[in-house]
Amino acid sequence: MDVTALLRERVWSASIPLEISLHTADCASYNAVPYLVHVPRLSYLAFLLPKLHAFFHTSLIYPSVLPTDAWLEYDHVPLKWHYPLGLLYDLYSGAEPASSHDASAEHAHVLSLDEGTPPWKLTLHFSNYPKDQLVQLDVQEKHIHDLFINNVKEADFLRNGTGKTVMSLSKEDSEQLWEGVKQRDFRRFARINNKFLNPQGATLRHIPMRLYLPHAASPQAEQLISPSNRVQEVGTDEKGVMTGSVRVVQGLVPLSSSSRQRQTVGTALHTLLPNLFRNTRGPCLIAAPVLHGAILPLDAGLEELIRTTTYVDGWLHIAFIML
Amino acid sequence: MAASTMLTTLPVDAKEALATDGKVHVQKVRIHLVAIGSAPRMSTMVFMMTASNRFEVVVRQIRNKLKLKPHESVFCYIGNVFSPALDESVENLWRCFKQGQKEELYVGYALSQAFG
């Protein structure tokens, strides 16, 4: 297998162990067993809702609640449905990302990433839905599909400057893409995704990438609904950065820069975040970019990255950790 | 080394950089509305909006101007291609998809779903 295919395969199959407990306010018994599951990094938590509802059904104080009343939270942060799990984990779990420095035996290291990772402990709620922060989903999964497909379209619009490829996709192809994502069927997914990456009669123009920076939020956003329905301030961590609050930066990153220089993670970050990344190669002293649980090397080429390591919506969702 | 060289190489305040880096250099951006299909036109189709707003503010403005009731839907599109998520920031959309010399973000609106 060549490196591209190998990397694509690795990213596709990477998963995160979750331990999901029912919040005490919704739980009728004292010792409901948590739900343990491995979820692919590229997948969405929304797909778990029917299973979670079925699993916790007998422990619920109000058994009449719907699967779509459920929402997940980590450390008082409601988890957004349209963020893939891998992004949520890289943003909020506090897990130390892997870096190329500690990979002396590279292969062994990559393989060991999934094994022995302690589960990420999430809390499941069936009441006090944080409507101001989360879209409420529907049983037919129409909303999550809309959120997904619009991200796919926006990515295509950036890549080609027109959105022609995605707009001319047949209804059947569009369904295949979604089913491929839902059923974890790589071949179905890749058949459609390759059309996006190799548009007929067009060259790729811009890189769909979003940067998620930890930030001190506005007073309004600093308040989150706590499980007990009180308004509570979000804590700050030991580095004085607001936990749970992120600022998203997105801009036009051409595939090749004007001087025909190869676009790398470093050149893109220097363009989008010129104060944090003061030059194209030197690392930033306070923050590092993380993708799929690993610190991104600044000399990684962006074209290679969008062909191998994007999320299923076509985006490079890059989290930042404070150093 | 000259003092001026040293000064320029000093890192800016880390928190400040984290809070402001990557923001557009204008406070407000131009939004240009376009009625799609049979959607009613409005008296003012161009307005300025605070760049740091979330896209939901644009949607709310359109709803208010059209005097829509809570059960009535409006669908908003950028470039006749996609509907932004409500939590996307106006400045990111404007930076990526603004058009023309006036640097306007065109937002199409329809009362029924226009692009599948």
mmCIF file with all atom_site columns, C-alpha atoms in Angstrom, chain B residues 31-101:
data_model
loop_
_atom_site.group_PDB
_atom_site.id
_atom_site.type_symbol
_atom_site.label_atom_id
_atom_site.label_alt_id
_atom_site.label_comp_id
_atom_site.label_asym_id
_atom_site.label_entity_id
_atom_site.label_seq_id
_atom_site.pdbx_PDB_ins_code
_atom_site.Cartn_x
_atom_site.Cartn_y
_atom_site.Cartn_z
_atom_site.occupancy
_atom_site.B_iso_or_equiv
_atom_site.pdbx_formal_charge
_atom_site.auth_seq_id
_atom_site.auth_comp_id
_atom_site.auth_asym_id
_atom_site.auth_atom_id
_atom_site.pdbx_PDB_model_num
ATOM 1  C CA . ILE B 1 31  ? -24.252 42.002 3.404  1.00 0.00 ? 31  ILE B CA 1
ATOM 2  C CA . HIS B 1 32  ? -26.151 41.993 0.097  1.00 0.00 ? 32  HIS B CA 1
ATOM 3  C CA . LEU B 1 33  ? -29.452 40.108 0.134  1.00 0.00 ? 33  LEU B CA 1
ATOM 4  C CA . VAL B 1 34  ? -30.848 38.411 -2.967 1.00 0.00 ? 34  VAL B CA 1
ATOM 5  C CA . ALA B 1 35  ? -34.428 37.106 -3.143 1.00 0.00 ? 35  ALA B CA 1
ATOM 6  C CA . ILE B 1 36  ? -34.547 33.614 -4.640 1.00 0.00 ? 36  ILE B CA 1
ATOM 7  C CA . GLY B 1 37  ? -37.566 32.492 -6.660 1.00 0.00 ? 37  GLY B CA 1
ATOM 8  C CA . SER B 1 38  ? -40.836 33.903 -5.380 1.00 0.00 ? 38  SER B CA 1
ATOM 9  C CA . ALA B 1 39  ? -39.396 35.189 -2.084 1.00 0.00 ? 39  ALA B CA 1
ATOM 10 C CA . PRO B 1 40  ? -40.542 38.786 -1.474 1.00 0.00 ? 40  PRO B CA 1
ATOM 11 C CA . ARG B 1 41  ? -37.984 41.560 -1.959 1.00 0.00 ? 41  ARG B CA 1
ATOM 12 C CA . MET B 1 42  ? -37.245 44.005 0.854  1.00 0.00 ? 42  MET B CA 1
ATOM 13 C CA . SER B 1 43  ? -36.884 47.762 0.869  1.00 0.00 ? 43  SER B CA 1
ATOM 14 C CA . THR B 1 44  ? -33.220 47.586 1.877  1.00 0.00 ? 44  THR B CA 1
ATOM 15 C CA . MET B 1 45  ? -31.315 44.708 0.343  1.00 0.00 ? 45  MET B CA 1
ATOM 16 C CA . VAL B 1 46  ? -27.855 45.895 1.464  1.00 0.00 ? 46  VAL B CA 1
ATOM 17 C CA . PHE B 1 47  ? -26.841 46.486 5.056  1.00 0.00 ? 47  PHE B CA 1
ATOM 18 C CA . MET B 1 48  ? -23.779 46.542 7.283  1.00 0.00 ? 48  MET B CA 1
ATOM 19 C CA . MET B 1 49  ? -23.260 43.904 9.929  1.00 0.00 ? 49  MET B CA 1
ATOM 20 C CA . THR B 1 50  ? -20.788 43.502 12.799 1.00 0.00 ? 50  THR B CA 1
ATOM 21 C CA . ALA B 1 51  ? -18.160 41.078 11.517 1.00 0.00 ? 51  ALA B CA 1
ATOM 22 C CA . SER B 1 52  ? -17.948 39.045 14.709 1.00 0.00 ? 52  SER B CA 1
ATOM 23 C CA . ASN B 1 53  ? -21.662 38.146 14.645 1.00 0.00 ? 53  ASN B CA 1
ATOM 24 C CA . ARG B 1 54  ? -22.740 34.596 14.074 1.00 0.00 ? 54  ARG B CA 1
ATOM 25 C CA . PHE B 1 55  ? -24.624 33.829 10.869 1.00 0.00 ? 55  PHE B CA 1
ATOM 26 C CA . GLU B 1 56  ? -27.799 33.320 12.899 1.00 0.00 ? 56  GLU B CA 1
ATOM 27 C CA . VAL B 1 57  ? -27.970 37.107 13.302 1.00 0.00 ? 57  VAL B CA 1
ATOM 28 C CA . VAL B 1 58  ? -28.206 37.472 9.510  1.00 0.00 ? 58  VAL B CA 1
ATOM 29 C CA . VAL B 1 59  ? -30.985 34.875 9.426  1.00 0.00 ? 59  VAL B CA 1
ATOM 30 C CA . ARG B 1 60  ? -32.808 36.655 12.274 1.00 0.00 ? 60  ARG B CA 1
ATOM 31 C CA . GLN B 1 61  ? -32.580 39.986 10.434 1.00 0.00 ? 61  GLN B CA 1
ATOM 32 C CA . ILE B 1 62  ? -34.035 38.425 7.284  1.00 0.00 ? 62  ILE B CA 1
ATOM 33 C CA . ARG B 1 63  ? -36.832 36.851 9.319  1.00 0.00 ? 63  ARG B CA 1
ATOM 34 C CA . ASN B 1 64  ? -37.626 40.183 10.977 1.00 0.00 ? 64  ASN B CA 1
ATOM 35 C CA . LYS B 1 65  ? -37.620 42.090 7.704  1.00 0.00 ? 65  LYS B CA 1
ATOM 36 C CA . LEU B 1 66  ? -39.937 39.525 6.114  1.00 0.00 ? 66  LEU B CA 1
ATOM 37 C CA . LYS B 1 67  ? -42.109 39.542 9.278  1.00 0.00 ? 67  LYS B CA 1
ATOM 38 C CA . LEU B 1 68  ? -42.098 35.760 9.362  1.00 0.00 ? 68  LEU B CA 1
ATOM 39 C CA . LYS B 1 69  ? -44.102 33.927 12.009 1.00 0.00 ? 69  LYS B CA 1
ATOM 40 C CA . PRO B 1 70  ? -42.267 31.367 14.178 1.00 0.00 ? 70  PRO B CA 1
ATOM 41 C CA . HIS B 1 71  ? -43.607 28.404 12.185 1.00 0.00 ? 71  HIS B CA 1
ATOM 42 C CA . GLU B 1 72  ? -42.573 29.890 8.814  1.00 0.00 ? 72  GLU B CA 1
ATOM 43 C CA . SER B 1 73  ? -39.184 28.891 7.407  1.00 0.00 ? 73  SER B CA 1
ATOM 44 C CA . VAL B 1 74  ? -36.529 30.812 5.571  1.00 0.00 ? 74  VAL B CA 1
ATOM 45 C CA . PHE B 1 75  ? -33.579 29.186 3.785  1.00 0.00 ? 75  PHE B CA 1
ATOM 46 C CA . CYS B 1 76  ? -30.369 31.172 3.336  1.00 0.00 ? 76  CYS B CA 1
ATOM 47 C CA . TYR B 1 77  ? -27.622 30.425 0.837  1.00 0.00 ? 77  TYR B CA 1
ATOM 48 C CA . ILE B 1 78  ? -24.146 31.666 0.022  1.00 0.00 ? 78  ILE B CA 1
ATOM 49 C CA . GLY B 1 79  ? -23.330 31.692 -3.704 1.00 0.00 ? 79  GLY B CA 1
ATOM 50 C CA . ASN B 1 80  ? -26.463 29.624 -4.424 1.00 0.00 ? 80  ASN B CA 1
ATOM 51 C CA . VAL B 1 81  ? -24.489 26.663 -3.098 1.00 0.00 ? 81  VAL B CA 1
ATOM 52 C CA . PHE B 1 82  ? -24.673 26.092 0.646  1.00 0.00 ? 82  PHE B CA 1
ATOM 53 C CA . SER B 1 83  ? -26.486 27.161 3.815  1.00 0.00 ? 83  SER B CA 1
ATOM 54 C CA . PRO B 1 84  ? -24.014 28.135 6.536  1.00 0.00 ? 84  PRO B CA 1
ATOM 55 C CA . ALA B 1 85  ? -24.489 26.639 9.990  1.00 0.00 ? 85  ALA B CA 1
ATOM 56 C CA . LEU B 1 86  ? -26.033 29.172 12.374 1.00 0.00 ? 86  LEU B CA 1
ATOM 57 C CA . ASP B 1 87  ? -22.856 29.253 14.480 1.00 0.00 ? 87  ASP B CA 1
ATOM 58 C CA . GLU B 1 88  ? -20.514 30.151 11.609 1.00 0.00 ? 88  GLU B CA 1
ATOM 59 C CA . SER B 1 89  ? -19.081 33.633 11.968 1.00 0.00 ? 89  SER B CA 1
ATOM 60 C CA . VAL B 1 90  ? -20.027 36.338 9.481  1.00 0.00 ? 90  VAL B CA 1
ATOM 61 C CA . GLU B 1 91  ? -16.394 37.436 9.192  1.00 0.00 ? 91  GLU B CA 1
ATOM 62 C CA . ASN B 1 92  ? -15.199 33.981 8.083  1.00 0.00 ? 92  ASN B CA 1
ATOM 63 C CA . LEU B 1 93  ? -17.946 33.768 5.458  1.00 0.00 ? 93  LEU B CA 1
ATOM 64 C CA . TRP B 1 94  ? -17.282 37.310 4.270  1.00 0.00 ? 94  TRP B CA 1
ATOM 65 C CA . ARG B 1 95  ? -13.543 36.723 4.001  1.00 0.00 ? 95  ARG B CA 1
ATOM 66 C CA . CYS B 1 96  ? -13.986 33.552 1.952  1.00 0.00 ? 96  CYS B CA 1
ATOM 67 C CA . PHE B 1 97  ? -16.975 34.419 -0.225 1.00 0.00 ? 97  PHE B CA 1
ATOM 68 C CA . LYS B 1 98  ? -17.186 38.213 -0.611 1.00 0.00 ? 98  LYS B CA 1
ATOM 69 C CA . GLN B 1 99  ? -17.621 39.453 -4.153 1.00 0.00 ? 99  GLN B CA 1
ATOM 70 C CA . GLY B 1 100 ? -17.086 42.530 -6.281 1.00 0.00 ? 100 GLY B CA 1
ATOM 71 C CA . GLN B 1 101 ? -15.378 45.873 -5.705 1.00 0.00 ? 101 GLN B CA 1
#
